[in-house]
């Protein structure tokens, strides 16, 4: 990316907010179309397939057209799934590289020939398959685990933003090329409040006074996650996590120096080069 | 990975001396990774956007999750809730973008926390954040596999509504397992050639955009032209309030936001990917300038 992306410090933030903007606009238009085209709300909600969207399309298009559309839709979902697996495995791998996961030394290996972290991929695939085993005996737990995804991601967004607000926005390292300027604090606060409110709502059950089967067990799953995380902190994280930071820095700076003398092209090196001159 | 530099001397080395050596080796590993990770350097701004757009998968997620919106408030929460969620999520996206631009380094959110809050408590908080984030991506991955499973079985059910197989756990698990294996297997081999993954993302992104247009047009044309089908009045599309949950209306307004929020999370994929796309030297400029 350094070589091919003119400026990652600009382009990464741009990719993030553009995808949110375009996602929301297309989502809004699509929902308007669906709401115009819905034929009978009750049939759609109580469809025998269990998939209201499929019923909605079937009512409008007929069964043959729907199958074609749904096959295309599902193929596309498979493509998205592959991208999510890529991202997830890289995150798993980078957490292992910082010695955060059990068996980190094993998980962080990269296969040079295939240019992937195979262990990170396989560990992740194995854990996902374990979740799938719940189909056999505990659908409620399965649903809770699946619904925790958005909650966990939302919490992981709020944490660094809140940290930034607590330590002070002036502590933000220099060098970023996408600053929010004087609106930064407001935008950060809106983000934190929004994440806090939605996280609470995500834990709500589908209706008041739910029965055992209708309860939203996401809160329990999230609790188990936290227990696992805190447990591993005491087992190994406290000693090893990110411990390599400072001396690694020395090595990195040495390499960086070498690079800037040999004038390796790339914007990030340019940034470092300036501070050396 | 690189044989001789990879922690040759036992797993649990004793503390003080080996910490230094290990750091050195880890750093060398990172450098090595900087080279091995050249695959992701082929990501152009466009394919990064394609990746982020298709992982967000907003309109597709809304479609999959339609029942939640329809029962929790109907059109009012689906559309106007989305506007509210969009504004808030844009703030989150901008905040993360700012952090990502200032610290485009490994581990995304957790690393930012560690850099900003350089105390033992901060390290603990960063560790928890990393776990929460990793769990989030694992479960997101699992939920996409489950969605695909449901849709594949749903297609079969459309033709054969009486088929009992879709409800049996082992059929669901088999399909689920097949899809999970496909995702993992494809990723294991896809990086052999640097061009495969970015191109794949481009295709998925374009396909996702094209399907949006196709679905919208097909739905509108079919309802507009077919006998016996009618459009809903605008008063329904933009103003219907449906509450089938039992919660009071105030609560339903909030629970209805969940659908919109589902469709607009997971934009941190870009924050997570740049670490791999950049050589570790990127750590230096920000620190050495202080």
XYZ file of N, CA and C in Angstrom, chain B residues 84-261:
534
model
N -30.572 9.206 11.843
C -29.927 9.502 13.124
C -28.663 8.644 13.305
N -28.828 7.334 13.051
C -27.696 6.422 13.223
C -26.565 6.794 12.270
N -26.932 7.221 11.069
C -25.922 7.614 10.093
C -25.091 8.787 10.611
N -25.776 9.807 11.148
C -25.039 10.971 11.653
C -24.080 10.550 12.768
N -24.594 9.730 13.693
C -23.752 9.312 14.814
C -22.605 8.422 14.339
N -22.918 7.481 13.436
C -21.874 6.583 12.970
C -20.835 7.314 12.132
N -21.261 8.369 11.461
C -20.299 9.167 10.710
C -19.313 9.813 11.686
N -19.830 10.253 12.841
C -18.937 10.812 13.866
C -17.938 9.757 14.332
N -18.436 8.531 14.567
C -17.528 7.460 14.999
C -16.495 7.212 13.906
N -16.952 7.155 12.660
C -16.040 6.883 11.550
C -14.979 7.969 11.435
N -15.409 9.231 11.595
C -14.447 10.337 11.509
C -13.455 10.268 12.659
N -13.958 9.937 13.866
C -13.062 9.839 15.021
C -12.020 8.749 14.805
N -12.486 7.578 14.323
C -11.548 6.484 14.074
C -10.589 6.866 12.946
N -11.117 7.571 11.946
C -10.268 7.991 10.838
C -9.143 8.891 11.315
N -9.478 9.792 12.223
C -8.453 10.691 12.755
C -7.375 9.901 13.495
N -7.824 8.945 14.343
C -6.866 8.126 15.093
C -6.015 7.290 14.137
N -6.688 6.744 13.118
C -6.001 5.874 12.171
C -4.952 6.660 11.392
N -5.276 7.905 11.084
C -4.341 8.731 10.331
C -3.132 9.105 11.188
N -3.370 9.338 12.484
C -2.277 9.713 13.366
C -1.418 8.505 13.732
N -2.043 7.318 13.828
C -1.307 6.122 14.248
C -1.666 4.935 13.370
N -1.186 4.913 12.145
C -1.547 3.789 11.274
C -0.704 2.564 11.592
N -0.865 2.050 12.794
C 0.013 0.962 13.247
C -0.788 -0.269 13.636
N -0.055 -1.298 13.961
C -0.649 -2.609 14.195
C -1.762 -2.579 15.233
N -2.712 -3.446 15.046
C -3.724 -3.742 16.047
C -4.804 -2.679 16.192
N -4.808 -1.663 15.337
C -5.904 -0.711 15.331
C -6.228 -0.130 16.691
N -7.501 -0.278 17.072
C -8.016 0.390 18.263
C -7.175 0.133 19.510
N -6.818 -1.130 19.754
C -6.081 -1.470 20.970
C -4.735 -0.756 20.984
N -4.104 -0.685 19.824
C -2.801 -0.024 19.794
C -2.937 1.466 20.065
N -3.982 2.071 19.544
C -4.176 3.505 19.799
C -4.336 3.747 21.287
N -5.133 2.876 21.945
C -5.336 3.052 23.382
C -4.004 2.987 24.112
N -3.189 2.001 23.699
C -1.902 1.828 24.358
C -1.017 3.056 24.140
N -1.034 3.587 22.935
C -0.182 4.743 22.651
C -0.642 5.981 23.403
N -1.958 6.134 23.536
C -2.477 7.339 24.176
C -2.360 7.271 25.690
N -2.475 6.076 26.229
C -2.610 5.900 27.680
C -1.466 5.006 28.123
N -0.316 5.609 28.289
C 0.889 4.817 28.498
C 1.143 4.517 29.964
N 0.183 3.846 30.618
C 0.365 3.448 32.007
C 0.002 1.973 32.104
N 0.319 1.336 33.261
C -0.085 -0.077 33.414
C -1.589 -0.271 33.229
N -2.401 0.636 33.781
C -3.852 0.521 33.580
C -4.198 0.633 32.112
N -3.512 1.541 31.434
C -3.757 1.730 30.013
C -3.434 0.480 29.227
N -2.359 -0.204 29.643
C -1.981 -1.433 28.947
C -3.047 -2.495 29.151
N -3.575 -2.566 30.366
C -4.650 -3.525 30.648
C -5.887 -3.195 29.809
N -6.253 -1.900 29.795
C -7.434 -1.494 29.022
C -7.235 -1.797 27.547
N -6.022 -1.565 27.066
C -5.735 -1.835 25.660
C -5.866 -3.335 25.365
N -5.427 -4.156 26.334
C -5.520 -5.611 26.162
C -6.974 -6.053 26.068
N -7.807 -5.486 26.950
C -9.238 -5.825 26.923
C -9.846 -5.361 25.601
N -9.448 -4.166 25.170
C -9.972 -3.638 23.912
C -9.604 -4.564 22.757
N -8.366 -5.053 22.776
C -7.930 -5.966 21.708
C -8.789 -7.229 21.701
N -9.038 -7.782 22.883
C -9.864 -8.995 22.960
C -11.281 -8.717 22.455
N -11.840 -7.590 22.906
C -13.210 -7.266 22.491
C -13.270 -7.133 20.967
N -12.258 -6.467 20.406
C -12.220 -6.280 18.969
C -12.068 -7.617 18.232
N -11.155 -8.453 18.739
C -10.945 -9.760 18.111
C -12.214 -10.605 18.203
N -12.822 -10.611 19.384
C -14.095 -11.343 19.535
C -15.135 -10.802 18.567
N -15.164 -9.478 18.423
C -16.120 -8.868 17.511
C -15.949 -9.386 16.096
N -14.709 -9.472 15.643
C -14.477 -9.918 14.265
C -14.729 -11.404 14.118
N -14.397 -12.189 15.136
C -14.685 -13.628 15.060
C -16.189 -13.861 14.965
N -16.941 -13.152 15.842
C -18.388 -13.386 15.831
C -19.026 -12.789 14.579
N -18.468 -11.680 14.090
C -18.983 -11.125 12.836
C -18.803 -12.133 11.706
N -17.629 -12.742 11.720
C -17.333 -13.777 10.745
C -18.337 -14.926 10.853
N -18.558 -15.378 12.076
C -19.509 -16.471 12.300
C -20.908 -16.060 11.869
N -21.291 -14.803 12.141
C -22.662 -14.426 11.801
C -22.831 -14.329 10.296
N -21.752 -13.960 9.575
C -21.894 -13.953 8.117
C -22.030 -15.370 7.566
N -21.291 -16.299 8.165
C -21.433 -17.702 7.755
C -22.864 -18.163 8.020
N -23.405 -17.780 9.181
C -24.768 -18.193 9.524
C -25.792 -17.566 8.572
N -25.589 -16.279 8.213
C -26.482 -15.625 7.260
C -26.497 -16.367 5.931
N -25.300 -16.688 5.445
C -25.214 -17.389 4.162
C -25.892 -18.759 4.270
N -25.718 -19.428 5.407
C -26.376 -20.717 5.630
C -27.887 -20.564 5.530
N -28.415 -19.572 6.251
C -29.864 -19.352 6.231
C -30.365 -19.061 4.829
N -29.615 -18.267 4.072
C -30.083 -17.905 2.741
C -30.037 -19.095 1.797
N -28.971 -19.888 1.888
C -28.894 -21.069 1.024
C -30.058 -22.012 1.317
N -30.306 -22.253 2.611
C -31.409 -23.144 2.962
C -32.752 -22.498 2.637
N -32.819 -21.154 2.743
C -34.053 -20.441 2.424
C -34.437 -20.573 0.959
N -33.423 -20.590 0.080
C -33.700 -20.756 -1.352
C -34.354 -22.113 -1.598
N -33.814 -23.125 -0.944
C -34.406 -24.469 -1.054
C -35.846 -24.467 -0.516
N -36.040 -23.769 0.599
C -37.370 -23.733 1.227
C -38.403 -23.038 0.355
N -37.950 -22.121 -0.477
C -38.884 -21.412 -1.329
C -39.576 -22.377 -2.288
N -38.792 -23.320 -2.821
C -39.349 -24.308 -3.740
C -40.112 -25.388 -2.999
N -39.681 -25.673 -1.795
C -40.200 -26.834 -1.091
C -40.514 -26.438 0.352
N -41.609 -25.674 0.534
C -41.884 -25.121 1.866
C -42.076 -26.206 2.925
N -42.372 -27.436 2.491
C -42.631 -28.496 3.471
C -41.358 -29.196 3.908
N -40.247 -28.881 3.234
C -38.989 -29.590 3.522
C -38.594 -29.425 4.987
N -38.396 -30.548 5.656
C -38.088 -30.488 7.084
C -36.602 -30.272 7.338
N -35.797 -30.530 6.304
C -34.340 -30.512 6.487
C -33.780 -29.206 7.013
N -34.374 -28.077 6.586
C -33.804 -26.780 6.951
C -33.817 -26.563 8.461
N -34.774 -27.213 9.133
C -34.846 -26.999 10.571
C -33.943 -27.928 11.373
N -33.405 -28.956 10.725
C -32.591 -29.902 11.485
C -31.192 -29.359 11.689
N -30.736 -29.514 12.906
C -29.449 -28.942 13.269
C -28.295 -29.436 12.420
N -28.267 -30.729 12.111
C -27.064 -31.223 11.440
C -26.972 -30.748 9.992
N -28.129 -30.546 9.342
C -28.086 -29.986 7.985
C -27.534 -28.573 8.042
N -28.068 -27.793 8.993
C -27.587 -26.420 9.140
C -26.092 -26.405 9.434
N -25.672 -27.299 10.322
C -24.256 -27.300 10.675
C -23.383 -27.683 9.482
N -23.833 -28.665 8.713
C -23.034 -29.088 7.554
C -22.847 -27.941 6.563
N -23.958 -27.253 6.265
C -23.863 -26.120 5.334
C -22.948 -25.049 5.926
N -23.147 -24.782 7.206
C -22.337 -23.789 7.923
C -20.860 -24.156 7.838
N -20.574 -25.420 8.109
C -19.185 -25.872 8.095
C -18.592 -25.732 6.691
N -19.389 -26.078 5.686
C -18.916 -25.948 4.312
C -18.553 -24.512 3.977
N -19.420 -23.579 4.379
C -19.174 -22.171 4.065
C -17.948 -21.651 4.821
N -17.844 -22.031 6.109
C -16.690 -21.596 6.896
C -15.403 -22.135 6.275
N -15.427 -23.374 5.797
C -14.241 -23.955 5.163
C -13.902 -23.218 3.877
N -14.929 -22.856 3.128
C -14.704 -22.103 1.890
C -13.990 -20.783 2.191
N -14.496 -20.056 3.203
C -13.897 -18.767 3.551
C -12.425 -18.949 3.933
N -12.169 -19.929 4.810
C -10.801 -20.126 5.284
C -9.917 -20.628 4.149
N -10.420 -21.610 3.402
C -9.627 -22.197 2.323
C -9.261 -21.170 1.267
N -10.227 -20.363 0.876
C -9.945 -19.347 -0.137
C -8.858 -18.403 0.346
N -8.967 -17.999 1.621
C -7.971 -17.076 2.155
C -6.590 -17.699 2.255
N -6.550 -19.011 2.497
C -5.250 -19.677 2.615
C -4.489 -19.618 1.295
N -5.205 -19.736 0.188
C -4.506 -19.798 -1.098
C -4.518 -18.471 -1.854
N -5.375 -17.521 -1.441
C -5.613 -16.343 -2.281
C -4.425 -15.395 -2.343
N -3.545 -15.454 -1.350
C -2.490 -14.447 -1.308
C -1.245 -14.878 -2.064
N -1.276 -16.077 -2.625
C -0.110 -16.558 -3.369
C 0.282 -15.539 -4.425
N -0.714 -15.019 -5.096
C -0.454 -13.952 -6.058
C -1.011 -12.644 -5.487
N -0.155 -11.626 -5.466
C -0.532 -10.361 -4.838
C -1.774 -9.720 -5.422
N -2.079 -10.067 -6.655
C -3.174 -9.347 -7.306
C -4.535 -9.937 -6.980
N -4.570 -11.184 -6.483
C -5.862 -11.871 -6.360
C -6.791 -11.151 -5.384
N -6.279 -10.879 -4.190
C -7.170 -10.360 -3.155
C -7.739 -8.981 -3.474
N -6.887 -8.012 -3.884
C -7.474 -6.724 -4.261
C -8.479 -6.841 -5.398
N -8.159 -7.671 -6.396
C -9.096 -7.834 -7.495
C -10.385 -8.464 -7.030
N -10.238 -9.436 -6.165
C -11.430 -10.076 -5.615
C -12.301 -9.052 -4.899
N -11.651 -8.196 -4.107
C -12.414 -7.160 -3.404
C -13.070 -6.187 -4.367
N -12.340 -5.831 -5.427
C -12.941 -4.948 -6.428
C -14.204 -5.576 -7.002
N -14.097 -6.857 -7.345
C -15.238 -7.523 -7.971
C -16.419 -7.585 -6.995
N -16.133 -7.957 -5.749
C -17.217 -8.036 -4.769
C -17.856 -6.663 -4.578
N -17.018 -5.621 -4.498
C -17.537 -4.264 -4.321
C -18.425 -3.835 -5.486
N -17.943 -4.088 -6.706
C -18.721 -3.703 -7.895
C -20.019 -4.504 -7.954
N -19.891 -5.800 -7.668
C -21.063 -6.667 -7.697
C -22.102 -6.189 -6.680
N -21.594 -5.790 -5.514
C -22.499 -5.344 -4.458
C -23.243 -4.078 -4.876
N -22.509 -3.157 -5.523
C -23.148 -1.946 -6.037
C -24.123 -2.264 -7.160
N -23.724 -3.172 -8.062
C -24.584 -3.523 -9.192
C -25.856 -4.212 -8.698
N -25.716 -5.090 -7.718
C -26.897 -5.779 -7.195
C -27.877 -4.811 -6.556
N -27.335 -3.760 -5.943
C -28.199 -2.732 -5.364
C -29.105 -2.140 -6.450
N -28.488 -1.801 -7.579
C -29.261 -1.220 -8.677
C -30.243 -2.254 -9.242
N -29.759 -3.484 -9.444
C -30.617 -4.520 -10.027
C -31.830 -4.794 -9.136
N -31.574 -5.014 -7.848
C -32.682 -5.301 -6.925
C -33.691 -4.158 -6.921
N -33.198 -2.918 -6.824
C -34.110 -1.783 -6.755
C -34.960 -1.707 -8.008
N -34.306 -1.813 -9.184
C -35.048 -1.688 -10.436
C -36.045 -2.828 -10.606
N -35.586 -4.063 -10.348
C -36.469 -5.220 -10.542
C -37.708 -5.088 -9.651
N -37.487 -4.714 -8.398
C -38.631 -4.579 -7.488
C -39.595 -3.508 -7.991
N -39.053 -2.351 -8.340
C -39.914 -1.246 -8.778
C -40.653 -1.603 -10.060
N -39.935 -2.195 -11.019
C -40.565 -2.510 -12.308
C -41.638 -3.580 -12.132
N -41.323 -4.616 -11.357
C -42.300 -5.689 -11.176
C -43.580 -5.183 -10.521
N -43.417 -4.426 -9.438
C -44.618 -3.946 -8.755
C -45.363 -2.952 -9.637
N -44.611 -2.165 -10.425
C -45.243 -1.172 -11.282
C -45.999 -1.773 -12.455
N -45.529 -2.895 -12.987
C -46.118 -3.417 -14.218
C -47.034 -4.606 -14.002
N -46.783 -5.404 -12.953
C -47.572 -6.631 -12.815
C -48.999 -6.341 -12.387
N -49.929 -7.169 -12.928
C -51.329 -7.065 -12.518
C -51.469 -7.470 -11.053
N -52.283 -6.745 -10.342
C -52.598 -7.147 -8.977
C -51.594 -6.695 -7.926
N -50.486 -6.096 -8.352
C -49.522 -5.593 -7.374
C -49.611 -4.076 -7.312
N -49.501 -3.557 -6.106
C -49.599 -2.107 -5.958
C -48.508 -1.575 -5.056
N -48.081 -0.353 -5.349
C -47.148 0.308 -4.446
C -47.865 0.707 -3.168
N -47.109 0.703 -2.077
C -47.652 1.246 -0.840
C -47.739 2.767 -0.979
N -48.685 3.389 -0.318
C -48.742 4.861 -0.378
C -47.553 5.465 0.369
N -47.143 6.670 -0.040
C -46.015 7.324 0.643
C -46.242 7.469 2.145
N -47.510 7.584 2.539
C -47.765 7.724 3.978
C -47.288 6.477 4.729
N -47.354 5.296 4.062
C -46.823 4.087 4.690
C -45.305 4.093 4.635
N -44.766 4.358 3.445
C -43.316 4.248 3.252
C -42.546 5.191 4.163
N -43.070 6.394 4.329
C -42.305 7.372 5.091
C -42.869 7.615 6.488
N -44.017 7.027 6.792
C -44.595 7.393 8.077
C -45.262 6.282 8.862
N -45.174 5.025 8.406
C -45.873 3.966 9.140
C -45.165 3.649 10.451
N -45.947 3.434 11.457
C -45.402 3.053 12.759
C -45.947 1.677 13.118
N -45.072 0.678 13.174
C -45.508 -0.672 13.512
C -44.779 -1.088 14.783
N -45.529 -1.527 15.760
C -44.895 -1.991 16.988
C -45.500 -3.333 17.369
N -44.757 -4.388 17.135
C -45.276 -5.716 17.471
C -44.478 -6.336 18.601
N -43.808 -5.530 19.390
C -42.888 -6.088 20.370
C -43.463 -6.175 21.771
N -44.372 -5.263 22.125
C -44.838 -5.211 23.504
C -44.141 -4.130 24.313
N -43.008 -3.638 23.789
C -42.366 -2.511 24.447
C -43.205 -1.261 24.213
N -43.114 -0.276 25.127
C -43.730 1.022 24.832
C -43.015 1.703 23.661
N -43.713 2.633 23.015
C -43.195 3.249 21.792
C -41.813 3.882 21.961
N -41.582 4.505 23.112
C -40.298 5.152 23.328
C -39.145 4.167 23.253
N -39.338 2.985 23.828
C -38.290 1.967 23.799
C -38.113 1.443 22.376
N -39.253 1.263 21.662
C -39.184 0.698 20.315
C -38.429 1.620 19.365
N -38.580 2.925 19.570
C -37.797 3.850 18.745
C -36.313 3.512 18.855
N -35.866 3.205 20.078
C -34.452 2.883 20.259
C -34.098 1.481 19.758
N -34.952 0.477 20.089
C -34.612 -0.873 19.623
C -34.675 -0.941 18.093
N -35.490 -0.063 17.490
C -35.551 -0.025 16.029
C -34.266 0.478 15.395
N -33.471 1.220 16.178
C -32.214 1.728 15.632
C -31.218 0.603 15.397
N -31.463 -0.544 16.044
C -30.518 -1.651 15.961
C -30.289 -2.067 14.508
N -31.374 -2.114 13.729
C -31.224 -2.533 12.340
C -30.256 -1.619 11.586
N -30.456 -0.309 11.750
C -29.570 0.637 11.075
C -28.137 0.491 11.579
N -28.004 0.290 12.890
C -26.663 0.180 13.460
C -25.946 -1.065 12.946
